[in-house]
mmCIF file of C-alpha atoms in Angstrom:
data_model
loop_
_atom_site.group_PDB
_atom_site.id
_atom_site.type_symbol
_atom_site.label_atom_id
_atom_site.label_comp_id
_atom_site.label_asym_id
_atom_site.label_seq_id
_atom_site.Cartn_x
_atom_site.Cartn_y
_atom_site.Cartn_z
ATOM 1 C CA UNK Y 10 0.041 -0.056 0.040
ATOM 2 C CA UNK Y 11 1.346 3.396 -0.953
ATOM 3 C CA UNK Y 12 1.550 6.189 1.508
ATOM 4 C CA UNK Y 13 0.455 9.752 0.415
ATOM 5 C CA UNK Y 14 1.735 12.923 2.029
ATOM 6 C CA UNK Y 15 0.569 16.355 1.062
ATOM 7 C CA UNK Y 16 1.625 19.865 2.296
ATOM 8 C CA UNK Y 17 4.023 18.313 4.679
ATOM 9 C CA UNK Y 18 7.340 20.021 5.787
ATOM 10 C CA UNK Y 19 10.330 17.998 6.812
ATOM 11 C CA UNK Y 20 13.207 19.815 8.597
ATOM 12 C CA UNK Y 21 16.653 18.514 9.835
ATOM 13 C CA UNK Y 22 15.940 14.870 9.215
ATOM 14 C CA UNK Y 23 18.310 12.064 8.444
ATOM 15 C CA UNK Y 24 16.315 9.546 6.421
ATOM 16 C CA UNK Y 25 17.099 5.898 6.185
ATOM 17 C CA UNK Y 26 16.874 3.863 3.094
ATOM 18 C CA UNK Y 27 13.517 2.151 3.913
ATOM 19 C CA UNK Y 28 11.503 5.416 4.256
ATOM 20 C CA UNK Y 29 11.390 6.135 0.488
ATOM 21 C CA UNK Y 30 9.575 3.087 -0.941
ATOM 22 C CA UNK Y 31 6.085 3.264 -2.329
ATOM 23 C CA UNK Y 32 5.234 6.813 -1.330
ATOM 24 C CA UNK Y 33 3.928 9.845 -2.816
ATOM 25 C CA UNK Y 34 4.718 13.441 -1.864
ATOM 26 C CA UNK Y 35 2.775 16.406 -3.110
ATOM 27 C CA UNK Y 36 3.559 20.032 -2.353
ATOM 28 C CA UNK Y 37 6.000 18.849 0.316
ATOM 29 C CA UNK Y 38 9.118 20.721 1.397
ATOM 30 C CA UNK Y 39 12.415 19.238 2.591
ATOM 31 C CA UNK Y 40 14.727 21.639 4.500
ATOM 32 C CA UNK Y 41 18.317 20.611 5.637
ATOM 33 C CA UNK Y 42 17.462 16.821 5.174
ATOM 34 C CA UNK Y 43 20.005 14.069 4.593
ATOM 35 C CA UNK Y 44 19.129 11.467 1.915
ATOM 36 C CA UNK Y 45 22.576 10.330 1.447
ATOM 37 C CA UNK Y 46 22.694 6.754 0.049
ATOM 38 C CA UNK Y 47 18.936 6.267 0.399
ATOM 39 C CA UNK Y 48 17.012 4.012 -1.842
ATOM 40 C CA UNK Y 49 14.198 5.761 -3.717
ATOM 41 C CA UNK Y 50 11.846 3.155 -5.251
ATOM 42 C CA UNK Y 51 8.422 3.770 -6.841
ATOM 43 C CA UNK Y 52 8.172 7.251 -5.267
ATOM 44 C CA UNK Y 53 6.543 10.347 -6.727
ATOM 45 C CA UNK Y 54 7.531 14.009 -5.831
ATOM 46 C CA UNK Y 55 4.941 16.447 -7.237
ATOM 47 C CA UNK Y 56 5.350 20.238 -6.713
ATOM 48 C CA UNK Y 57 8.045 19.692 -4.047
ATOM 49 C CA UNK Y 58 10.932 21.748 -2.972
ATOM 50 C CA UNK Y 59 14.235 20.500 -1.484
ATOM 51 C CA UNK Y 60 16.392 23.192 0.106
ATOM 52 C CA UNK Y 61 19.868 22.539 1.646
ATOM 53 C CA UNK Y 62 19.586 18.799 1.396
ATOM 54 C CA UNK Y 63 22.199 16.167 0.898
ATOM 55 C CA UNK Y 64 21.102 13.619 -1.637
ATOM 56 C CA UNK Y 65 24.563 12.283 -2.668
ATOM 57 C CA UNK Y 66 24.758 8.700 -4.100
ATOM 58 C CA UNK Y 67 21.037 8.145 -3.592
ATOM 59 C CA UNK Y 68 19.776 5.181 -5.555
ATOM 60 C CA UNK Y 69 16.844 5.795 -7.792
ATOM 61 C CA UNK Y 70 14.353 3.337 -9.310
ATOM 62 C CA UNK Y 71 11.103 4.449 -10.943
ATOM 63 C CA UNK Y 72 10.945 7.875 -9.169
ATOM 64 C CA UNK Y 73 8.819 10.531 -10.666
ATOM 65 C CA UNK Y 74 9.964 14.169 -10.354
ATOM 66 C CA UNK Y 75 7.185 16.426 -11.487
ATOM 67 C CA UNK Y 76 7.754 20.147 -11.018
ATOM 68 C CA UNK Y 77 10.381 19.719 -8.352
ATOM 69 C CA UNK Y 78 12.806 22.423 -7.322
ATOM 70 C CA UNK Y 79 16.249 21.794 -5.753
ATOM 71 C CA UNK Y 80 17.966 24.748 -3.928
ATOM 72 C CA UNK Y 81 21.393 24.684 -2.451
ATOM 73 C CA UNK Y 82 21.468 20.708 -2.626
ATOM 74 C CA UNK Y 83 24.185 18.263 -3.057
ATOM 75 C CA UNK Y 84 23.259 15.540 -5.564
ATOM 76 C CA UNK Y 85 26.515 13.902 -6.459
ATOM 77 C CA UNK Y 86 26.521 10.592 -8.280
ATOM 78 C CA UNK Y 87 22.762 10.410 -8.667
ATOM 79 C CA UNK Y 88 21.535 8.435 -11.660
ATOM 80 C CA UNK Y 89 18.438 10.459 -12.762
ATOM 81 C CA UNK Y 90 18.336 8.247 -15.786
ATOM 82 C CA UNK Y 91 16.511 5.750 -13.726
ATOM 83 C CA UNK Y 92 13.632 8.125 -13.124
ATOM 84 C CA UNK Y 93 10.082 7.794 -14.429
ATOM 85 C CA UNK Y 94 10.496 9.547 -17.814
ATOM 86 C CA UNK Y 95 6.855 10.697 -17.955
ATOM 87 C CA UNK Y 96 6.755 14.383 -17.084
ATOM 88 C CA UNK Y 97 10.216 14.635 -15.792
ATOM 89 C CA UNK Y 98 10.402 18.368 -14.643
ATOM 90 C CA UNK Y 99 13.007 19.707 -12.266
ATOM 91 C CA UNK Y 100 15.162 22.798 -11.767
ATOM 92 C CA UNK Y 101 18.388 23.243 -9.909
ATOM 93 C CA UNK Y 102 19.552 26.345 -8.117
ATOM 94 C CA UNK Y 103 23.099 26.546 -6.449
ATOM 95 C CA UNK Y 104 23.426 22.727 -6.518
ATOM 96 C CA UNK Y 105 26.291 20.347 -6.865
ATOM 97 C CA UNK Y 106 25.382 17.642 -9.199
ATOM 98 C CA UNK Y 107 28.901 16.355 -10.088
ATOM 99 C CA UNK Y 108 29.128 12.789 -11.602
ATOM 100 C CA UNK Y 109 25.382 12.564 -11.929
ATOM 101 C CA UNK Y 110 23.611 11.002 -14.908
ATOM 102 C CA UNK Y 111 20.737 12.383 -17.182
ATOM 103 C CA UNK Y 112 21.219 9.908 -19.860
ATOM 104 C CA UNK Y 113 18.311 9.657 -22.348
ATOM 105 C CA UNK Y 114 16.014 12.018 -20.327
ATOM 106 C CA UNK Y 115 13.780 14.564 -21.743
ATOM 107 C CA UNK Y 116 14.743 17.715 -19.986
ATOM 108 C CA UNK Y 117 13.131 20.440 -22.145
ATOM 109 C CA UNK Y 118 13.361 23.884 -20.485
ATOM 110 C CA UNK Y 119 15.112 22.626 -17.382
ATOM 111 C CA UNK Y 120 17.094 25.385 -15.537
ATOM 112 C CA UNK Y 121 20.481 24.819 -13.999
ATOM 113 C CA UNK Y 122 21.415 28.008 -12.127
ATOM 114 C CA UNK Y 123 24.887 28.445 -10.574
ATOM 115 C CA UNK Y 124 25.472 24.628 -10.511
ATOM 116 C CA UNK Y 125 28.386 22.449 -10.491
ATOM 117 C CA UNK Y 126 27.950 19.875 -13.199
ATOM 118 C CA UNK Y 127 31.397 18.292 -13.375
ATOM 119 C CA UNK Y 128 31.475 15.068 -15.328
ATOM 120 C CA UNK Y 129 27.753 14.900 -15.680
ATOM 121 C CA UNK Y 130 26.375 12.486 -18.222
ATOM 122 C CA UNK Y 131 23.918 14.253 -20.668
ATOM 123 C CA UNK Y 132 24.411 11.681 -23.441
ATOM 124 C CA UNK Y 133 21.433 11.262 -25.730
ATOM 125 C CA UNK Y 134 19.342 13.587 -23.495
ATOM 126 C CA UNK Y 135 16.882 16.045 -24.838
ATOM 127 C CA UNK Y 136 18.138 19.377 -23.666
ATOM 128 C CA UNK Y 137 16.028 21.556 -25.959
ATOM 129 C CA UNK Y 138 15.828 25.150 -24.309
ATOM 130 C CA UNK Y 139 17.720 24.084 -21.298
ATOM 131 C CA UNK Y 140 19.394 26.982 -19.495
ATOM 132 C CA UNK Y 141 22.835 26.428 -18.103
ATOM 133 C CA UNK Y 142 23.320 29.790 -16.099
ATOM 134 C CA UNK Y 143 26.773 30.220 -14.790
ATOM 135 C CA UNK Y 144 27.375 26.465 -14.481
ATOM 136 C CA UNK Y 145 30.758 24.577 -14.439
ATOM 137 C CA UNK Y 146 30.501 21.869 -16.987
ATOM 138 C CA UNK Y 147 33.967 20.513 -16.778
ATOM 139 C CA UNK Y 148 34.184 17.033 -18.425
ATOM 140 C CA UNK Y 149 30.444 16.849 -18.828
ATOM 141 C CA UNK Y 150 29.365 14.515 -21.795
ATOM 142 C CA UNK Y 151 26.945 15.718 -24.415
ATOM 143 C CA UNK Y 152 27.376 13.189 -27.187
ATOM 144 C CA UNK Y 153 24.176 12.531 -29.182
ATOM 145 C CA UNK Y 154 22.312 15.037 -27.036
ATOM 146 C CA UNK Y 155 19.666 17.309 -28.537
ATOM 147 C CA UNK Y 156 20.663 20.790 -27.295
ATOM 148 C CA UNK Y 157 18.849 22.948 -29.739
ATOM 149 C CA UNK Y 158 18.070 26.376 -28.225
ATOM 150 C CA UNK Y 159 20.004 25.583 -25.133
ATOM 151 C CA UNK Y 160 21.619 28.484 -23.358
ATOM 152 C CA UNK Y 161 25.364 28.064 -22.525
ATOM 153 C CA UNK Y 162 26.091 31.820 -22.687
ATOM 154 C CA UNK Y 163 27.407 32.217 -19.021
ATOM 155 C CA UNK Y 164 28.551 28.643 -18.427
ATOM 156 C CA UNK Y 165 32.202 27.459 -18.622
ATOM 157 C CA UNK Y 166 34.661 24.538 -18.830
ATOM 158 C CA UNK Y 167 32.507 22.679 -21.348
ATOM 159 C CA UNK Y 168 33.675 20.706 -24.381
ATOM 160 C CA UNK Y 169 30.933 20.019 -26.789
ATOM 161 C CA UNK Y 170 31.582 18.363 -30.218
ATOM 162 C CA UNK Y 171 29.049 20.027 -32.609
ATOM 163 C CA UNK Y 172 29.392 17.070 -34.958
ATOM 164 C CA UNK Y 173 28.030 14.677 -32.239
ATOM 165 C CA UNK Y 174 25.602 17.036 -30.529
ATOM 166 C CA UNK Y 175 22.670 18.988 -32.147
ATOM 167 C CA UNK Y 176 23.073 22.604 -31.288
ATOM 168 C CA UNK Y 177 20.861 24.382 -33.644
ATOM 169 C CA UNK Y 178 20.215 27.933 -32.342
ATOM 170 C CA UNK Y 179 22.012 27.141 -29.121
ATOM 171 C CA UNK Y 180 23.411 30.314 -27.434
ATOM 172 C CA UNK Y 181 27.031 30.813 -26.575
ATOM 173 C CA UNK Y 182 29.165 33.777 -25.633
ATOM 174 C CA UNK Y 183 32.343 34.797 -27.454
ATOM 175 C CA UNK Y 184 34.258 34.002 -24.188
ATOM 176 C CA UNK Y 185 33.053 30.385 -24.089
ATOM 177 C CA UNK Y 186 33.082 29.391 -27.765
ATOM 178 C CA UNK Y 187 36.442 27.796 -27.443
ATOM 179 C CA UNK Y 188 34.537 24.784 -25.702
ATOM 180 C CA UNK Y 189 33.062 24.023 -29.276
ATOM 181 C CA UNK Y 190 36.393 24.114 -31.089
ATOM 182 C CA UNK Y 191 38.474 21.962 -28.714
ATOM 183 C CA UNK Y 192 38.897 19.022 -31.279
ATOM 184 C CA UNK Y 193 40.411 21.378 -33.879
ATOM 185 C CA UNK Y 194 43.339 22.156 -31.483
ATOM 186 C CA UNK Y 195 43.074 25.828 -32.181
ATOM 187 C CA UNK Y 196 44.652 28.583 -30.149
ATOM 188 C CA UNK Y 197 42.061 31.356 -29.498
ATOM 189 C CA UNK Y 198 43.335 34.605 -28.114
#
């Protein structure tokens, strides 16, 4: 039997791995909570907000994120590719998502604002109109991604091969354009 929680606020809690199985959370807020190494299985988060939470290395299986906001959270090594792909809608503000995976996800219009996205896997993801605002994309992988109309203007440390990633009408600044030319071994001054 699935548990349903609505308009509930969770503060300063350390959750164990058994808590997040077969539950649904709607309009809930999680403040300063630790989910590190939790197992999320058959869970739905709808219109929820996570602030100052640690979600590092959480295991995800069939989890729905529908209109979920993450503020100042640590989400290292989280495999979002294992999420429910129906209406995957999230935004990240001032988060650390290093070594996480978004492989094959449809992420149209997602906003990453002031995030660390080091070595993140965006392979084959639909990044149409995604905004990467002031994000560190060092060693992130974009092969076979659809990044049309994506905004990379203020982001940095990325290397994207335009022959392997669709970038029609994507936005870049003159300062970060070298991230598209890396394979040509050019010197830009």
